[in-house]
PDB file of C-alpha atoms and ligand atoms in Angstrom:
ATOM      1  CA  MET A 198    -115.153  68.755 -16.775  1.00 93.00           C
ATOM      2  CA  ARG A 199    -118.360  69.763 -14.949  1.00 96.00           C
ATOM      3  CA  HIS A 200    -121.899  70.144 -16.182  1.00 98.00           C
ATOM      4  CA  LEU A 201    -124.984  71.696 -14.526  1.00 98.00           C
ATOM      5  CA  ILE A 202    -127.891  69.306 -15.088  1.00 97.00           C
ATOM      6  CA  SER A 203    -129.636  69.288 -11.706  1.00 95.00           C
ATOM      7  CA  PRO A 204    -129.713  71.977  -8.966  1.00 91.00           C
ATOM      8  CA  LEU A 205    -127.984  69.438  -6.716  1.00 93.00           C
ATOM      9  CA  ASP A 206    -124.890  69.324  -8.910  1.00 96.00           C
ATOM     10  CA  PHE A 207    -123.481  72.065  -6.694  1.00 96.00           C
ATOM     11  CA  SER A 208    -123.068  71.590  -2.961  1.00 96.00           C
ATOM     12  CA  VAL A 209    -124.344  74.314  -0.603  1.00 96.00           C
ATOM     13  CA  GLU A 210    -120.707  75.483  -0.160  1.00 97.00           C
ATOM     14  CA  GLU A 211    -120.184  75.644  -3.949  1.00 97.00           C
ATOM     15  CA  LEU A 212    -123.451  77.527  -4.308  1.00 96.00           C
ATOM     16  CA  ASP A 213    -122.378  80.030  -1.691  1.00 96.00           C
ATOM     17  CA  LYS A 214    -119.186  80.629  -3.636  1.00 97.00           C
ATOM     18  CA  LEU A 215    -121.047  80.969  -6.934  1.00 98.00           C
ATOM     19  CA  LEU A 216    -123.571  83.421  -5.431  1.00 98.00           C
ATOM     20  CA  SER A 217    -120.752  85.466  -3.896  1.00 97.00           C
ATOM     21  CA  LEU A 218    -119.064  85.645  -7.306  1.00 98.00           C
ATOM     22  CA  ALA A 219    -122.398  86.709  -8.880  1.00 98.00           C
ATOM     23  CA  LYS A 220    -122.763  89.432  -6.231  1.00 97.00           C
ATOM     24  CA  ASP A 221    -119.264  90.768  -6.948  1.00 97.00           C
ATOM     25  CA  ILE A 222    -120.037  90.708 -10.702  1.00 98.00           C
ATOM     26  CA  SER A 223    -123.250  92.708 -10.061  1.00 97.00           C
ATOM     27  CA  GLU A 224    -121.256  95.337  -8.089  1.00 97.00           C
ATOM     28  CA  ASN A 225    -118.182  95.459 -10.372  1.00 96.00           C
ATOM     29  CA  PRO A 226    -119.289  94.324 -13.858  1.00 95.00           C
ATOM     30  CA  LYS A 227    -116.393  96.031 -15.708  1.00 95.00           C
ATOM     31  CA  LYS A 228    -113.809  94.050 -13.728  1.00 96.00           C
ATOM     32  CA  TYR A 229    -115.061  90.868 -15.418  1.00 97.00           C
ATOM     33  CA  SER A 230    -115.405  92.166 -18.976  1.00 97.00           C
ATOM     34  CA  LYS A 231    -112.484  90.205 -20.430  1.00 96.00           C
ATOM     35  CA  CYS A 232    -112.660  86.982 -18.396  1.00 97.00           C
ATOM     36  CA  CYS A 233    -113.917  84.857 -21.295  1.00 98.00           C
ATOM     37  CA  GLU A 234    -112.118  86.515 -24.227  1.00 97.00           C
ATOM     38  CA  GLY A 235    -111.684  83.919 -26.974  1.00 97.00           C
ATOM     39  CA  LYS A 236    -114.340  81.570 -25.468  1.00 98.00           C
ATOM     40  CA  LYS A 237    -117.594  80.654 -27.208  1.00 98.00           C
ATOM     41  CA  LEU A 238    -120.972  79.769 -25.728  1.00 98.00           C
ATOM     42  CA  ALA A 239    -123.467  77.753 -27.857  1.00 98.00           C
ATOM     43  CA  THR A 240    -127.169  78.157 -27.034  1.00 98.00           C
ATOM     44  CA  LEU A 241    -129.067  75.055 -28.213  1.00 98.00           C
ATOM     45  CA  PHE A 242    -132.731  75.843 -27.687  1.00 98.00           C
ATOM     46  CA  TYR A 243    -135.242  73.288 -28.903  1.00 97.00           C
ATOM     47  CA  GLU A 244    -138.051  75.157 -27.067  1.00 95.00           C
ATOM     48  CA  PRO A 245    -139.035  78.862 -26.963  1.00 95.00           C
ATOM     49  CA  SER A 246    -137.269  81.218 -24.539  1.00 96.00           C
ATOM     50  CA  THR A 247    -136.690  84.905 -24.023  1.00 97.00           C
ATOM     51  CA  ARG A 248    -134.950  85.274 -20.636  1.00 97.00           C
ATOM     52  CA  THR A 249    -132.856  82.159 -20.402  1.00 98.00           C
ATOM     53  CA  ARG A 250    -131.371  82.226 -23.884  1.00 98.00           C
ATOM     54  CA  LEU A 251    -130.834  85.979 -24.047  1.00 98.00           C
ATOM     55  CA  SER A 252    -129.513  86.259 -20.503  1.00 98.00           C
ATOM     56  CA  PHE A 253    -127.004  83.446 -21.295  1.00 98.00           C
ATOM     57  CA  GLU A 254    -125.960  85.333 -24.396  1.00 98.00           C
ATOM     58  CA  ALA A 255    -125.709  88.665 -22.518  1.00 98.00           C
ATOM     59  CA  ALA A 256    -123.719  86.901 -19.784  1.00 98.00           C
ATOM     60  CA  MET A 257    -121.127  85.540 -22.254  1.00 98.00           C
ATOM     61  CA  LEU A 258    -120.888  88.848 -24.125  1.00 98.00           C
ATOM     62  CA  ASN A 259    -120.473  90.715 -20.798  1.00 98.00           C
ATOM     63  CA  LEU A 260    -117.505  88.394 -20.079  1.00 98.00           C
ATOM     64  CA  GLY A 261    -115.848  89.251 -23.417  1.00 98.00           C
ATOM     65  CA  GLY A 262    -116.731  85.953 -25.080  1.00 98.00           C
ATOM     66  CA  SER A 263    -118.885  85.267 -28.109  1.00 98.00           C
ATOM     67  CA  VAL A 264    -122.068  83.284 -28.799  1.00 98.00           C
ATOM     68  CA  LEU A 265    -123.553  81.018 -31.450  1.00 98.00           C
ATOM     69  CA  GLY A 266    -126.566  78.769 -31.534  1.00 97.00           C
ATOM     70  CA  PHE A 267    -130.152  78.168 -32.579  1.00 97.00           C
ATOM     71  CA  SER A 268    -133.410  79.246 -31.009  1.00 96.00           C
ATOM     72  CA  SER A 269    -135.772  76.527 -32.212  1.00 95.00           C
ATOM     73  CA  ALA A 270    -135.630  72.865 -33.157  1.00 94.00           C
ATOM     74  CA  ASP A 271    -137.042  73.818 -36.587  1.00 93.00           C
ATOM     75  CA  SER A 272    -134.005  75.893 -37.440  1.00 92.00           C
ATOM     76  CA  SER A 273    -131.555  73.087 -36.516  1.00 93.00           C
ATOM     77  CA  SER A 274    -130.892  69.664 -38.015  1.00 94.00           C
ATOM     78  CA  ALA A 275    -133.150  68.196 -35.338  1.00 94.00           C
ATOM     79  CA  ALA A 276    -135.823  68.918 -37.931  1.00 93.00           C
ATOM     80  CA  LYS A 277    -134.026  66.357 -40.190  1.00 95.00           C
ATOM     81  CA  GLY A 278    -133.945  63.781 -37.385  1.00 95.00           C
ATOM     82  CA  GLU A 279    -130.522  64.393 -35.846  1.00 96.00           C
ATOM     83  CA  SER A 280    -130.194  63.119 -32.266  1.00 97.00           C
ATOM     84  CA  VAL A 281    -129.150  65.252 -29.308  1.00 97.00           C
ATOM     85  CA  SER A 282    -126.138  62.939 -28.866  1.00 97.00           C
ATOM     86  CA  ASP A 283    -124.859  63.620 -32.402  1.00 97.00           C
ATOM     87  CA  THR A 284    -125.609  67.304 -32.155  1.00 97.00           C
ATOM     88  CA  ILE A 285    -123.579  67.799 -28.972  1.00 98.00           C
ATOM     89  CA  ARG A 286    -120.609  65.869 -30.402  1.00 98.00           C
ATOM     90  CA  VAL A 287    -120.564  68.335 -33.271  1.00 98.00           C
ATOM     91  CA  ILE A 288    -121.161  71.429 -31.129  1.00 98.00           C
ATOM     92  CA  SER A 289    -118.214  70.313 -28.964  1.00 98.00           C
ATOM     93  CA  CYS A 290    -116.020  71.063 -31.994  1.00 98.00           C
ATOM     94  CA  TYR A 291    -117.431  74.603 -32.332  1.00 98.00           C
ATOM     95  CA  ALA A 292    -117.850  75.967 -28.773  1.00 98.00           C
ATOM     96  CA  ASP A 293    -116.317  75.870 -25.307  1.00 98.00           C
ATOM     97  CA  ILE A 294    -119.568  75.530 -23.301  1.00 98.00           C
ATOM     98  CA  CYS A 295    -123.262  75.142 -24.151  1.00 98.00           C
ATOM     99  CA  ALA A 296    -126.693  75.824 -22.667  1.00 98.00           C
ATOM    100  CA  MET A 297    -129.420  73.463 -23.810  1.00 98.00           C
ATOM    101  CA  ARG A 298    -133.218  73.737 -23.466  1.00 98.00           C
ATOM    102  CA  HIS A 299    -135.229  70.745 -24.602  1.00 97.00           C
ATOM    103  CA  PRO A 300    -138.892  69.632 -24.283  1.00 94.00           C
ATOM    104  CA  LYS A 301    -137.812  66.107 -23.340  1.00 96.00           C
ATOM    105  CA  GLU A 302    -136.917  65.468 -19.701  1.00 95.00           C
ATOM    106  CA  GLY A 303    -133.348  64.203 -19.406  1.00 97.00           C
ATOM    107  CA  ALA A 304    -132.182  65.444 -22.867  1.00 98.00           C
ATOM    108  CA  PRO A 305    -129.406  67.706 -21.406  1.00 98.00           C
ATOM    109  CA  MET A 306    -128.247  64.764 -19.269  1.00 98.00           C
ATOM    110  CA  VAL A 307    -127.962  62.566 -22.354  1.00 98.00           C
ATOM    111  CA  ALA A 308    -126.073  65.395 -24.098  1.00 98.00           C
ATOM    112  CA  ALA A 309    -123.685  65.727 -21.152  1.00 98.00           C
ATOM    113  CA  SER A 310    -122.789  62.024 -21.384  1.00 98.00           C
ATOM    114  CA  LYS A 311    -121.581  62.522 -24.999  1.00 97.00           C
ATOM    115  CA  SER A 312    -120.207  66.031 -24.729  1.00 98.00           C
ATOM    116  CA  GLY A 313    -116.661  67.295 -24.935  1.00 98.00           C
ATOM    117  CA  ILE A 314    -117.662  70.616 -23.337  1.00 98.00           C
ATOM    118  CA  PRO A 315    -119.657  71.617 -20.190  1.00 98.00           C
ATOM    119  CA  VAL A 316    -123.404  71.305 -20.723  1.00 98.00           C
ATOM    120  CA  ILE A 317    -125.861  73.512 -18.809  1.00 98.00           C
ATOM    121  CA  ASN A 318    -129.483  72.414 -18.520  1.00 98.00           C
ATOM    122  CA  ALA A 319    -131.501  75.480 -19.505  1.00 98.00           C
ATOM    123  CA  GLY A 320    -134.819  73.675 -18.835  1.00 96.00           C
ATOM    124  CA  ASP A 321    -135.842  70.120 -19.702  1.00 95.00           C
ATOM    125  CA  GLY A 322    -139.587  69.506 -20.130  1.00 90.00           C
ATOM    126  CA  GLY A 323    -141.475  69.689 -16.851  1.00 84.00           C
ATOM    127  CA  HIS A 324    -138.433  68.384 -14.963  1.00 89.00           C
ATOM    128  CA  GLN A 325    -135.766  70.920 -13.894  1.00 92.00           C
ATOM    129  CA  HIS A 326    -134.540  74.425 -14.596  1.00 95.00           C
ATOM    130  CA  PRO A 327    -131.395  74.767 -12.479  1.00 97.00           C
ATOM    131  CA  THR A 328    -130.205  78.147 -13.764  1.00 98.00           C
ATOM    132  CA  GLN A 329    -133.579  79.687 -12.916  1.00 97.00           C
ATOM    133  CA  THR A 330    -133.013  78.315  -9.432  1.00 97.00           C
ATOM    134  CA  LEU A 331    -129.589  80.017  -9.290  1.00 98.00           C
ATOM    135  CA  THR A 332    -131.357  83.207 -10.350  1.00 98.00           C
ATOM    136  CA  ASP A 333    -134.032  82.759  -7.662  1.00 98.00           C
ATOM    137  CA  LEU A 334    -131.436  82.065  -4.932  1.00 98.00           C
ATOM    138  CA  LEU A 335    -129.350  85.105  -5.890  1.00 98.00           C
ATOM    139  CA  THR A 336    -132.499  87.266  -5.838  1.00 98.00           C
ATOM    140  CA  ILE A 337    -133.578  86.033  -2.419  1.00 98.00           C
ATOM    141  CA  LYS A 338    -130.072  86.331  -0.972  1.00 97.00           C
ATOM    142  CA  ALA A 339    -129.603  89.814  -2.393  1.00 97.00           C
ATOM    143  CA  LEU A 340    -132.997  91.175  -1.315  1.00 97.00           C
ATOM    144  CA  LYS A 341    -133.569  89.231   1.937  1.00 97.00           C
ATOM    145  CA  GLY A 342    -129.941  88.814   2.985  1.00 97.00           C
ATOM    146  CA  LYS A 343    -130.447  85.099   3.743  1.00 97.00           C
ATOM    147  CA  LEU A 344    -131.573  81.783   2.274  1.00 96.00           C
ATOM    148  CA  GLY A 345    -132.916  80.116   5.426  1.00 95.00           C
ATOM    149  CA  ASN A 346    -135.547  80.780   8.103  1.00 97.00           C
ATOM    150  CA  MET A 347    -138.345  81.648   5.716  1.00 98.00           C
ATOM    151  CA  THR A 348    -141.873  80.591   4.754  1.00 98.00           C
ATOM    152  CA  ILE A 349    -142.078  80.292   0.996  1.00 98.00           C
ATOM    153  CA  GLY A 350    -145.370  80.137  -0.894  1.00 98.00           C
ATOM    154  CA  LEU A 351    -145.257  78.471  -4.277  1.00 98.00           C
ATOM    155  CA  CYS A 352    -148.379  79.290  -6.219  1.00 97.00           C
ATOM    156  CA  GLY A 353    -149.908  78.134  -9.524  1.00 95.00           C
ATOM    157  CA  ASP A 354    -148.848  75.206 -11.698  1.00 93.00           C
ATOM    158  CA  LEU A 355    -146.780  73.163  -9.275  1.00 95.00           C
ATOM    159  CA  LYS A 356    -147.193  69.985 -11.305  1.00 92.00           C
ATOM    160  CA  PHE A 357    -145.582  71.035 -14.625  1.00 88.00           C
ATOM    161  CA  GLY A 358    -143.627  74.082 -13.383  1.00 86.00           C
ATOM    162  CA  ARG A 359    -139.970  72.973 -13.581  1.00 89.00           C
ATOM    163  CA  THR A 360    -138.749  76.138 -11.849  1.00 93.00           C
ATOM    164  CA  VAL A 361    -140.725  75.121  -8.760  1.00 95.00           C
ATOM    165  CA  HIS A 362    -139.310  71.589  -8.792  1.00 93.00           C
ATOM    166  CA  SER A 363    -135.719  72.852  -8.988  1.00 92.00           C
ATOM    167  CA  LEU A 364    -136.312  75.516  -6.309  1.00 96.00           C
ATOM    168  CA  ILE A 365    -137.721  72.963  -3.840  1.00 97.00           C
ATOM    169  CA  HIS A 366    -134.759  70.649  -4.434  1.00 95.00           C
ATOM    170  CA  SER A 367    -132.381  73.482  -3.633  1.00 96.00           C
ATOM    171  CA  LEU A 368    -134.130  75.217  -0.726  1.00 97.00           C
ATOM    172  CA  VAL A 369    -134.641  72.106   1.349  1.00 97.00           C
ATOM    173  CA  ARG A 370    -130.851  72.215   2.003  1.00 96.00           C
ATOM    174  CA  TYR A 371    -131.188  75.484   4.008  1.00 96.00           C
ATOM    175  CA  GLU A 372    -132.193  75.915   7.688  1.00 96.00           C
ATOM    176  CA  ASN A 373    -135.800  76.208   8.772  1.00 97.00           C
ATOM    177  CA  ILE A 374    -137.495  76.511   5.363  1.00 97.00           C
ATOM    178  CA  LYS A 375    -141.266  75.994   5.344  1.00 98.00           C
ATOM    179  CA  PHE A 376    -143.301  75.690   2.165  1.00 98.00           C
ATOM    180  CA  VAL A 377    -146.927  76.581   1.509  1.00 98.00           C
ATOM    181  CA  LEU A 378    -147.903  74.848  -1.756  1.00 98.00           C
ATOM    182  CA  ILE A 379    -150.794  76.786  -3.288  1.00 98.00           C
ATOM    183  CA  SER A 380    -152.454  75.175  -6.315  1.00 96.00           C
ATOM    184  CA  PRO A 381    -155.642  73.609  -7.617  1.00 93.00           C
ATOM    185  CA  LYS A 382    -155.675  69.902  -6.772  1.00 91.00           C
ATOM    186  CA  GLU A 383    -155.013  68.949 -10.423  1.00 89.00           C
ATOM    187  CA  LEU A 384    -151.725  70.960 -10.420  1.00 92.00           C
ATOM    188  CA  ARG A 385    -150.232  69.877  -7.103  1.00 95.00           C
ATOM    189  CA  VAL A 386    -146.488  69.168  -6.653  1.00 96.00           C
ATOM    190  CA  PRO A 387    -145.833  65.593  -7.910  1.00 94.00           C
ATOM    191  CA  ASP A 388    -145.820  62.912  -5.231  1.00 96.00           C
ATOM    192  CA  TYR A 389    -142.210  61.951  -5.979  1.00 94.00           C
ATOM    193  CA  ILE A 390    -141.066  65.431  -4.924  1.00 96.00           C
ATOM    194  CA  LYS A 391    -143.176  65.389  -1.759  1.00 96.00           C
ATOM    195  CA  GLU A 392    -141.910  61.933  -0.777  1.00 96.00           C
ATOM    196  CA  ASP A 393    -138.287  61.946  -2.014  1.00 95.00           C
ATOM    197  CA  VAL A 394    -137.461  65.623  -1.309  1.00 96.00           C
ATOM    198  CA  LEU A 395    -139.771  67.269   1.243  1.00 97.00           C
ATOM    199  CA  ASP A 396    -140.459  64.260   3.459  1.00 97.00           C
ATOM    200  CA  GLU A 397    -136.909  62.950   3.071  1.00 96.00           C
ATOM    201  CA  HIS A 398    -135.503  66.237   4.401  1.00 95.00           C
ATOM    202  CA  GLY A 399    -138.160  66.538   7.120  1.00 96.00           C
ATOM    203  CA  VAL A 400    -139.309  69.881   5.653  1.00 97.00           C
ATOM    204  CA  GLU A 401    -142.600  71.315   6.942  1.00 97.00           C
ATOM    205  CA  TYR A 402    -145.152  72.007   4.215  1.00 98.00           C
ATOM    206  CA  LYS A 403    -148.881  72.305   3.650  1.00 98.00           C
ATOM    207  CA  GLU A 404    -151.007  72.184   0.503  1.00 98.00           C
ATOM    208  CA  VAL A 405    -153.825  74.708   0.106  1.00 98.00           C
ATOM    209  CA  GLU A 406    -156.040  75.989  -2.705  1.00 96.00           C
ATOM    210  CA  ASN A 407    -156.811  79.488  -1.441  1.00 97.00           C
ATOM    211  CA  LEU A 408    -154.109  82.138  -1.844  1.00 97.00           C
ATOM    212  CA  GLU A 409    -155.791  84.841   0.303  1.00 97.00           C
ATOM    213  CA  ASP A 410    -155.912  82.539   3.358  1.00 97.00           C
ATOM    214  CA  VAL A 411    -152.135  82.216   3.510  1.00 98.00           C
ATOM    215  CA  MET A 412    -150.856  85.572   2.163  1.00 98.00           C
ATOM    216  CA  GLY A 413    -150.083  86.905   5.660  1.00 98.00           C
ATOM    217  CA  GLU A 414    -147.815  83.914   6.494  1.00 98.00           C
ATOM    218  CA  LEU A 415    -145.413  84.272   3.582  1.00 98.00           C
ATOM    219  CA  ASP A 416    -141.914  85.776   3.368  1.00 98.00           C
ATOM    220  CA  ILE A 417    -141.680  84.951  -0.334  1.00 98.00           C
ATOM    221  CA  LEU A 418    -144.547  84.416  -2.779  1.00 98.00           C
ATOM    222  CA  TYR A 419    -143.290  82.606  -5.887  1.00 98.00           C
ATOM    223  CA  MET A 420    -145.979  82.917  -8.586  1.00 97.00           C
ATOM    224  CA  THR A 421    -145.908  80.653 -11.665  1.00 96.00           C
ATOM    225  CA  ARG A 422    -147.708  80.508 -14.999  1.00 91.00           C
ATOM    226  CA  VAL A 423    -149.986  77.600 -15.863  1.00 87.00           C
ATOM    227  CA  GLN A 424    -147.810  75.703 -18.376  1.00 76.00           C
ATOM    228  CA  ARG A 425    -150.135  75.504 -21.402  1.00 75.00           C
ATOM    229  CA  GLU A 426    -147.520  73.651 -23.493  1.00 74.00           C
ATOM    230  CA  ARG A 427    -147.497  70.664 -21.081  1.00 72.00           C
ATOM    231  CA  PHE A 428    -151.288  70.125 -20.961  1.00 69.00           C
ATOM    232  CA  PHE A 429    -152.746  67.207 -22.910  1.00 71.00           C
ATOM    233  CA  ASN A 430    -156.185  68.793 -23.009  1.00 81.00           C
ATOM    234  CA  GLU A 431    -156.868  72.472 -23.932  1.00 80.00           C
ATOM    235  CA  ASP A 432    -160.144  72.513 -21.937  1.00 81.00           C
ATOM    236  CA  ASP A 433    -158.240  71.661 -18.730  1.00 77.00           C
ATOM    237  CA  TYR A 434    -155.814  74.527 -19.447  1.00 75.00           C
ATOM    238  CA  ILE A 435    -158.671  76.980 -20.033  1.00 80.00           C
ATOM    239  CA  ARG A 436    -160.378  75.875 -16.785  1.00 79.00           C
ATOM    240  CA  MET A 437    -157.205  76.458 -14.720  1.00 75.00           C
ATOM    241  CA  LYS A 438    -155.346  79.296 -16.436  1.00 83.00           C
ATOM    242  CA  ASP A 439    -156.895  82.101 -14.356  1.00 82.00           C
ATOM    243  CA  PHE A 440    -157.220  80.155 -11.101  1.00 85.00           C
ATOM    244  CA  TYR A 441    -154.846  82.657  -9.386  1.00 95.00           C
ATOM    245  CA  ILE A 442    -154.543  86.322 -10.126  1.00 96.00           C
ATOM    246  CA  LEU A 443    -152.369  88.276  -7.713  1.00 98.00           C
ATOM    247  CA  ASP A 444    -153.711  91.817  -7.546  1.00 98.00           C
ATOM    248  CA  THR A 445    -153.278  94.859  -5.306  1.00 98.00           C
ATOM    249  CA  ALA A 446    -156.154  93.787  -3.005  1.00 98.00           C
ATOM    250  CA  LYS A 447    -154.411  90.484  -2.248  1.00 98.00           C
ATOM    251  CA  MET A 448    -151.106  92.304  -1.770  1.00 98.00           C
ATOM    252  CA  GLN A 449    -152.699  94.224   1.111  1.00 98.00           C
ATOM    253  CA  LEU A 450    -152.943  90.930   3.026  1.00 98.00           C
ATOM    254  CA  ALA A 451    -149.182  90.326   2.757  1.00 98.00           C
ATOM    255  CA  LYS A 452    -146.325  91.272   5.104  1.00 98.00           C
ATOM    256  CA  ASP A 453    -144.678  94.655   4.369  1.00 98.00           C
ATOM    257  CA  ASP A 454    -141.407  92.880   3.502  1.00 98.00           C
ATOM    258  CA  MET A 455    -142.825  89.905   1.558  1.00 98.00           C
ATOM    259  CA  LEU A 456    -141.206  89.543  -1.885  1.00 98.00           C
ATOM    260  CA  VAL A 457    -143.121  88.503  -5.002  1.00 98.00           C
ATOM    261  CA  LEU A 458    -140.990  86.424  -7.385  1.00 98.00           C
ATOM    262  CA  HIS A 459    -141.958  84.959 -10.733  1.00 98.00           C
ATOM    263  CA  PRO A 460    -139.627  83.230 -13.209  1.00 97.00           C
ATOM    264  CA  LEU A 461    -141.594  84.910 -16.042  1.00 96.00           C
ATOM    265  CA  PRO A 462    -143.101  84.931 -18.624  1.00 94.00           C
ATOM    266  CA  ARG A 463    -146.250  86.110 -16.905  1.00 95.00           C
ATOM    267  CA  VAL A 464    -149.633  85.602 -18.565  1.00 92.00           C
ATOM    268  CA  ASN A 465    -152.497  86.705 -16.252  1.00 91.00           C
ATOM    269  CA  GLU A 466    -151.375  85.476 -12.864  1.00 96.00           C
ATOM    270  CA  ILE A 467    -149.986  88.813 -11.674  1.00 98.00           C
ATOM    271  CA  SER A 468    -151.976  91.957 -12.417  1.00 97.00           C
ATOM    272  CA  VAL A 469    -149.802  94.670 -13.958  1.00 98.00           C
ATOM    273  CA  ASP A 470    -150.885  96.993 -11.102  1.00 97.00           C
ATOM    274  CA  VAL A 471    -148.717  94.900  -8.763  1.00 98.00           C
ATOM    275  CA  ASP A 472    -145.581  95.860 -10.753  1.00 98.00           C
ATOM    276  CA  ASP A 473    -145.471  99.237  -8.942  1.00 97.00           C
ATOM    277  CA  ASP A 474    -145.512  97.600  -5.487  1.00 98.00           C
ATOM    278  CA  PRO A 475    -141.971  97.746  -3.988  1.00 98.00           C
ATOM    279  CA  ARG A 476    -142.382  94.097  -3.003  1.00 98.00           C
ATOM    280  CA  ALA A 477    -142.661  93.030  -6.688  1.00 98.00           C
ATOM    281  CA  ALA A 478    -139.164  91.702  -7.437  1.00 98.00           C
ATOM    282  CA  TYR A 479    -139.705  89.756 -10.679  1.00 98.00           C
ATOM    283  CA  PHE A 480    -138.036  92.191 -13.048  1.00 98.00           C
ATOM    284  CA  LYS A 481    -135.061  92.582 -10.673  1.00 97.00           C
ATOM    285  CA  GLN A 482    -134.966  88.765 -10.660  1.00 98.00           C
ATOM    286  CA  ALA A 483    -134.510  88.763 -14.487  1.00 97.00           C
ATOM    287  CA  GLN A 484    -131.533  91.095 -14.072  1.00 98.00           C
ATOM    288  CA  TYR A 485    -129.977  88.891 -11.408  1.00 98.00           C
ATOM    289  CA  GLY A 486    -130.226  86.061 -13.942  1.00 98.00           C
ATOM    290  CA  VAL A 487    -127.482  87.671 -16.057  1.00 98.00           C
ATOM    291  CA  TYR A 488    -125.068  88.035 -13.118  1.00 98.00           C
ATOM    292  CA  VAL A 489    -125.544  84.487 -11.914  1.00 98.00           C
ATOM    293  CA  ARG A 490    -125.146  83.040 -15.421  1.00 98.00           C
ATOM    294  CA  MET A 491    -121.884  85.031 -15.748  1.00 98.00           C
ATOM    295  CA  ALA A 492    -120.702  83.427 -12.501  1.00 98.00           C
ATOM    296  CA  LEU A 493    -121.805  80.002 -13.718  1.00 98.00           C
ATOM    297  CA  ILE A 494    -120.026  80.284 -17.047  1.00 98.00           C
ATOM    298  CA  MET A 495    -116.818  81.363 -15.250  1.00 98.00           C
ATOM    299  CA  THR A 496    -117.126  78.499 -12.766  1.00 98.00           C
ATOM    300  CA  LEU A 497    -117.714  75.783 -15.369  1.00 98.00           C
ATOM    301  CA  LEU A 498    -114.966  77.103 -17.622  1.00 98.00           C
ATOM    302  CA  GLU A 499    -112.670  77.414 -14.600  1.00 97.00           C
ATOM    303  CA  VAL A 500    -111.708  80.986 -15.470  1.00 95.00           C
ATOM    304  CA  SER A 501    -110.978  83.589 -12.831  1.00 87.00           C
ATOM    305  CA  LEU A 502    -109.970  87.229 -12.641  1.00 84.00           C
ATOM    306  CA  ASP A 503    -106.365  86.223 -11.867  1.00 75.00           C
ATOM    307  CA  GLU A 504    -106.022  84.648 -15.364  1.00 68.00           C
ATOM    308  CA  GLN A 505    -106.812  87.857 -17.186  1.00 62.00           C
TER     309      GLN A 505
HETATM  310  N1   CP B 706    -137.782  82.014 -16.855  1.00 77.37           N
HETATM  311  C1   CP B 706    -137.624  81.463 -18.042  1.00 77.37           C
HETATM  312  O1   CP B 706    -137.174  80.330 -18.205  1.00 77.37           O
HETATM  313  O2   CP B 706    -138.018  82.298 -19.111  1.00 77.37           O
HETATM  314  P1   CP B 706    -137.896  81.952 -20.628  1.00 77.37           P
HETATM  315  O3   CP B 706    -138.807  80.796 -20.923  1.00 77.37           O
HETATM  316  O4   CP B 706    -138.244  83.201 -21.346  1.00 77.37           O
HETATM  317  O5   CP B 706    -136.430  81.529 -20.865  1.00 77.37           O
END
């Protein structure tokens, strides 16, 4: 039985296979509509979510399966003090696979160690968000036709933004990736990622504060929200929340084929005027999230078209 806890749980070859399956699903969705008949997905969300939870549910429904779950810790027995370990042992009796989001880093890994069903990390604290990374990779591959030979700007809250951490872990495995890390100094990528991931893989990167200065260098601009829920001090959040606002004037400095990605939700960091720019890919990205989660569910449940 396999789980997805970290973006590194799949090798590059396995990722290629999963992304190819997701591409085929996007082109032929009807072909897959009965693949998971009789299977159940549990969504165990101890933290708020729109995209991840609902795209997982849409993915399982699109595959002919069904869904159950909870959308907040308050509406589960966590509110009475039940541990994640006990919860997953019980959910293993009710469902065939589960997606878990939790504010505590490592909670889905603990769950996986006690689980009788595959566990998917749907975001753990400020740590990792591997299915967002699958979504990001599918979006880049579909729209750029490649995953290597690119300069990628990561902008905003690079300290607490788990989507950024997972994306860096994954992209360093591809050829000739360069990163431009754009953040205020208080929200820089944690040292452990710079040392253990970027330096370890010999990946070229630079840290800057000014977005305009580097716009023209980027093939991908990955914007992120300042993660209010992870700040200890509201004043710090207020000081940094509008540090970056991508607007149409800044977009004029970018390459004609640069893509703007954002895991969403957006707060103020991308002006709504940018939505009409053909380079704005963040709503397409949300759609790709359904296809890649369909491919992931099929992969972890080891179901294929041949079994229908
Ligand atoms: N991208 C993402 O994780 O969005 P949600 O928080 O809405 O799930």
